[in-house]
């Protein structure tokens, strides 16, 4: 299934319902006001889907001959979620995100200051999102070690951030 991705965000306070529906989030209001209908006779409010994802971390560590084994990197779920939002917004350039996180992966509330050398994000669903910067596709679990070989991946090593596609 293919969708136009117009906004990416997280609920740092409260939950997604409070942020988007109950309190009338600015981006949702802007989308309803500014977007044109995609199908004849439809209302924009009937064509909008709100995708709520749950972040499920998977950690893989590798060690070389001279490595110090230190698996305590200060796991903080809120930092991972905040970093994921910044990664998607900075690379996908969704139209209704006002903050673009141009300096990502550098940031105060993400993973930049963690002990992790690199990290990546993917969507574990068979969805494709079209954005101004191109499309981004999720993938299905291949049934082996919970890997998602079909999925595009946002990868950062703290110096560079890029999208790795399933074609590369």
PDB file of C-alpha atoms in Angstrom, residues 30-161:
ATOM      1  CA  UNK A  30      -3.048  22.595   8.193  1.00  0.00           C
ATOM      2  CA  UNK A  31      -3.373  19.347   6.256  1.00  0.00           C
ATOM      3  CA  UNK A  32      -7.184  19.391   6.481  1.00  0.00           C
ATOM      4  CA  UNK A  33      -7.229  23.043   5.389  1.00  0.00           C
ATOM      5  CA  UNK A  34      -4.640  22.999   2.606  1.00  0.00           C
ATOM      6  CA  UNK A  35      -4.602  19.583   0.955  1.00  0.00           C
ATOM      7  CA  UNK A  36      -6.648  18.931  -2.157  1.00  0.00           C
ATOM      8  CA  UNK A  37      -8.776  15.835  -2.438  1.00  0.00           C
ATOM      9  CA  UNK A  38      -7.113  12.857  -4.088  1.00  0.00           C
ATOM     10  CA  UNK A  39     -10.307  11.102  -5.260  1.00  0.00           C
ATOM     11  CA  UNK A  40     -13.264  12.731  -6.973  1.00  0.00           C
ATOM     12  CA  UNK A  41     -16.127  13.347  -4.560  1.00  0.00           C
ATOM     13  CA  UNK A  42     -14.088  12.564  -1.444  1.00  0.00           C
ATOM     14  CA  UNK A  43     -13.420  14.940   1.399  1.00  0.00           C
ATOM     15  CA  UNK A  44      -9.837  15.343   2.560  1.00  0.00           C
ATOM     16  CA  UNK A  45     -10.901  14.253   6.055  1.00  0.00           C
ATOM     17  CA  UNK A  46     -12.021  10.924   4.549  1.00  0.00           C
ATOM     18  CA  UNK A  47      -8.691  10.377   2.803  1.00  0.00           C
ATOM     19  CA  UNK A  48      -6.354  10.909   5.752  1.00  0.00           C
ATOM     20  CA  UNK A  49      -4.832   7.982   7.588  1.00  0.00           C
ATOM     21  CA  UNK A  50      -2.968   8.433  10.844  1.00  0.00           C
ATOM     22  CA  UNK A  51      -0.322   5.755  11.282  1.00  0.00           C
ATOM     23  CA  UNK A  52       0.700   5.119  14.867  1.00  0.00           C
ATOM     24  CA  UNK A  53       3.823   3.002  15.155  1.00  0.00           C
ATOM     25  CA  UNK A  54       5.319   1.306  18.181  1.00  0.00           C
ATOM     26  CA  UNK A  55       9.088   1.460  18.347  1.00  0.00           C
ATOM     27  CA  UNK A  56      10.649  -1.935  19.049  1.00  0.00           C
ATOM     28  CA  UNK A  57      14.427  -1.769  19.458  1.00  0.00           C
ATOM     29  CA  UNK A  58      16.674  -4.610  18.325  1.00  0.00           C
ATOM     30  CA  UNK A  59      20.311  -4.417  19.338  1.00  0.00           C
ATOM     31  CA  UNK A  60      23.146  -6.211  17.612  1.00  0.00           C
ATOM     32  CA  UNK A  61      26.656  -5.833  18.985  1.00  0.00           C
ATOM     33  CA  UNK A  62      29.873  -6.828  17.275  1.00  0.00           C
ATOM     34  CA  UNK A  63      33.321  -6.904  18.779  1.00  0.00           C
ATOM     35  CA  UNK A  64      36.790  -7.003  17.239  1.00  0.00           C
ATOM     36  CA  UNK A  65      40.019  -8.359  18.649  1.00  0.00           C
ATOM     37  CA  UNK A  66      40.830  -5.199  20.613  1.00  0.00           C
ATOM     38  CA  UNK A  67      37.267  -4.294  21.640  1.00  0.00           C
ATOM     39  CA  UNK A  68      36.164  -3.523  25.158  1.00  0.00           C
ATOM     40  CA  UNK A  69      32.877  -5.288  25.825  1.00  0.00           C
ATOM     41  CA  UNK A  70      30.482  -2.654  27.204  1.00  0.00           C
ATOM     42  CA  UNK A  71      26.818  -3.387  26.604  1.00  0.00           C
ATOM     43  CA  UNK A  72      25.603  -0.694  29.003  1.00  0.00           C
ATOM     44  CA  UNK A  73      25.001   2.185  26.587  1.00  0.00           C
ATOM     45  CA  UNK A  74      22.316   3.867  28.666  1.00  0.00           C
ATOM     46  CA  UNK A  75      19.113   2.545  27.032  1.00  0.00           C
ATOM     47  CA  UNK A  76      16.423   5.233  27.168  1.00  0.00           C
ATOM     48  CA  UNK A  77      13.257   4.533  25.167  1.00  0.00           C
ATOM     49  CA  UNK A  78      12.280   8.232  24.998  1.00  0.00           C
ATOM     50  CA  UNK A  79      15.661   9.123  23.484  1.00  0.00           C
ATOM     51  CA  UNK A  80      15.305   6.391  20.884  1.00  0.00           C
ATOM     52  CA  UNK A  81      11.814   7.593  19.931  1.00  0.00           C
ATOM     53  CA  UNK A  82      12.944  11.234  19.728  1.00  0.00           C
ATOM     54  CA  UNK A  83      15.932  10.241  17.609  1.00  0.00           C
ATOM     55  CA  UNK A  84      13.753   8.156  15.274  1.00  0.00           C
ATOM     56  CA  UNK A  85      11.441  11.120  14.675  1.00  0.00           C
ATOM     57  CA  UNK A  86      14.390  13.366  13.827  1.00  0.00           C
ATOM     58  CA  UNK A  87      15.882  10.756  11.500  1.00  0.00           C
ATOM     59  CA  UNK A  88      12.656  10.384   9.500  1.00  0.00           C
ATOM     60  CA  UNK A  89      11.908  14.119   9.360  1.00  0.00           C
ATOM     61  CA  UNK A  90      15.452  15.141   8.412  1.00  0.00           C
ATOM     62  CA  UNK A  91      15.711  12.695   5.519  1.00  0.00           C
ATOM     63  CA  UNK A  92      12.128  12.404   4.252  1.00  0.00           C
ATOM     64  CA  UNK A  93      11.438  16.177   4.383  1.00  0.00           C
ATOM     65  CA  UNK A  94       7.700  15.814   4.959  1.00  0.00           C
ATOM     66  CA  UNK A  95       5.798  18.882   3.855  1.00  0.00           C
ATOM     67  CA  UNK A  96       4.025  19.830   7.089  1.00  0.00           C
ATOM     68  CA  UNK A  97       6.950  19.435   9.477  1.00  0.00           C
ATOM     69  CA  UNK A  98       8.084  22.942  10.391  1.00  0.00           C
ATOM     70  CA  UNK A  99      11.231  21.779  12.205  1.00  0.00           C
ATOM     71  CA  UNK A 100      13.553  19.962   9.761  1.00  0.00           C
ATOM     72  CA  UNK A 101      16.372  18.854  12.125  1.00  0.00           C
ATOM     73  CA  UNK A 102      19.014  19.879   9.603  1.00  0.00           C
ATOM     74  CA  UNK A 103      21.856  18.992  11.982  1.00  0.00           C
ATOM     75  CA  UNK A 104      20.643  15.439  12.591  1.00  0.00           C
ATOM     76  CA  UNK A 105      22.116  13.179  14.011  1.00  0.00           C
ATOM     77  CA  UNK A 106      23.446  15.899  16.305  1.00  0.00           C
ATOM     78  CA  UNK A 107      20.871  16.690  18.983  1.00  0.00           C
ATOM     79  CA  UNK A 108      20.263  16.980  22.713  1.00  0.00           C
ATOM     80  CA  UNK A 109      17.445  14.490  23.225  1.00  0.00           C
ATOM     81  CA  UNK A 110      18.432  11.732  20.782  1.00  0.00           C
ATOM     82  CA  UNK A 111      21.163   9.098  20.542  1.00  0.00           C
ATOM     83  CA  UNK A 112      24.043  11.288  19.395  1.00  0.00           C
ATOM     84  CA  UNK A 113      25.680  11.394  22.849  1.00  0.00           C
ATOM     85  CA  UNK A 114      25.089   7.684  23.519  1.00  0.00           C
ATOM     86  CA  UNK A 115      27.776   4.994  23.408  1.00  0.00           C
ATOM     87  CA  UNK A 116      26.278   3.552  20.213  1.00  0.00           C
ATOM     88  CA  UNK A 117      28.580   3.756  17.180  1.00  0.00           C
ATOM     89  CA  UNK A 118      25.755   3.440  14.647  1.00  0.00           C
ATOM     90  CA  UNK A 119      22.019   2.822  14.520  1.00  0.00           C
ATOM     91  CA  UNK A 120      19.271   2.423  11.980  1.00  0.00           C
ATOM     92  CA  UNK A 121      15.501   2.739  11.642  1.00  0.00           C
ATOM     93  CA  UNK A 122      13.020   0.926   9.437  1.00  0.00           C
ATOM     94  CA  UNK A 123       9.271   0.419   9.156  1.00  0.00           C
ATOM     95  CA  UNK A 124       8.305  -3.193   9.837  1.00  0.00           C
ATOM     96  CA  UNK A 125       5.129  -3.065   7.760  1.00  0.00           C
ATOM     97  CA  UNK A 126       4.551  -3.474   4.020  1.00  0.00           C
ATOM     98  CA  UNK A 127       3.857   0.218   3.466  1.00  0.00           C
ATOM     99  CA  UNK A 128       5.437   2.729   1.119  1.00  0.00           C
ATOM    100  CA  UNK A 129       5.390   6.422   1.904  1.00  0.00           C
ATOM    101  CA  UNK A 130       5.910   9.003  -0.843  1.00  0.00           C
ATOM    102  CA  UNK A 131       7.581  12.218   0.304  1.00  0.00           C
ATOM    103  CA  UNK A 132       9.085  15.267  -1.407  1.00  0.00           C
ATOM    104  CA  UNK A 133      12.512  13.600  -1.133  1.00  0.00           C
ATOM    105  CA  UNK A 134      11.386  10.277  -2.644  1.00  0.00           C
ATOM    106  CA  UNK A 135       9.704   7.146  -1.389  1.00  0.00           C
ATOM    107  CA  UNK A 136      10.456   5.077   1.693  1.00  0.00           C
ATOM    108  CA  UNK A 137       9.303   1.455   1.915  1.00  0.00           C
ATOM    109  CA  UNK A 138       8.815  -0.811   4.866  1.00  0.00           C
ATOM    110  CA  UNK A 139       9.243  -4.566   4.752  1.00  0.00           C
ATOM    111  CA  UNK A 140       7.957  -7.822   6.127  1.00  0.00           C
ATOM    112  CA  UNK A 141       9.685 -10.010   8.651  1.00  0.00           C
ATOM    113  CA  UNK A 142      11.533 -12.721   6.765  1.00  0.00           C
ATOM    114  CA  UNK A 143      10.876 -15.198   9.577  1.00  0.00           C
ATOM    115  CA  UNK A 144      14.577 -15.571  10.322  1.00  0.00           C
ATOM    116  CA  UNK A 145      16.013 -13.608  13.230  1.00  0.00           C
ATOM    117  CA  UNK A 146      13.239 -11.018  12.797  1.00  0.00           C
ATOM    118  CA  UNK A 147      15.090  -9.321   9.937  1.00  0.00           C
ATOM    119  CA  UNK A 148      13.259  -7.145   7.429  1.00  0.00           C
ATOM    120  CA  UNK A 149      15.237  -7.602   4.237  1.00  0.00           C
ATOM    121  CA  UNK A 150      12.734  -5.779   1.991  1.00  0.00           C
ATOM    122  CA  UNK A 151      12.711  -2.589   4.050  1.00  0.00           C
ATOM    123  CA  UNK A 152      14.469   0.684   3.326  1.00  0.00           C
ATOM    124  CA  UNK A 153      16.629   1.718   6.281  1.00  0.00           C
ATOM    125  CA  UNK A 154      17.679   5.076   7.674  1.00  0.00           C
ATOM    126  CA  UNK A 155      21.256   4.516   8.858  1.00  0.00           C
ATOM    127  CA  UNK A 156      23.573   6.803  10.807  1.00  0.00           C
ATOM    128  CA  UNK A 157      27.081   6.378  12.114  1.00  0.00           C
ATOM    129  CA  UNK A 158      26.947   9.792  13.868  1.00  0.00           C
ATOM    130  CA  UNK A 159      28.876  11.415  11.010  1.00  0.00           C
ATOM    131  CA  UNK A 160      26.583  10.712   8.071  1.00  0.00           C
ATOM    132  CA  UNK A 161      22.960   9.704   7.738  1.00  0.00           C
TER     133      UNK A 161
END
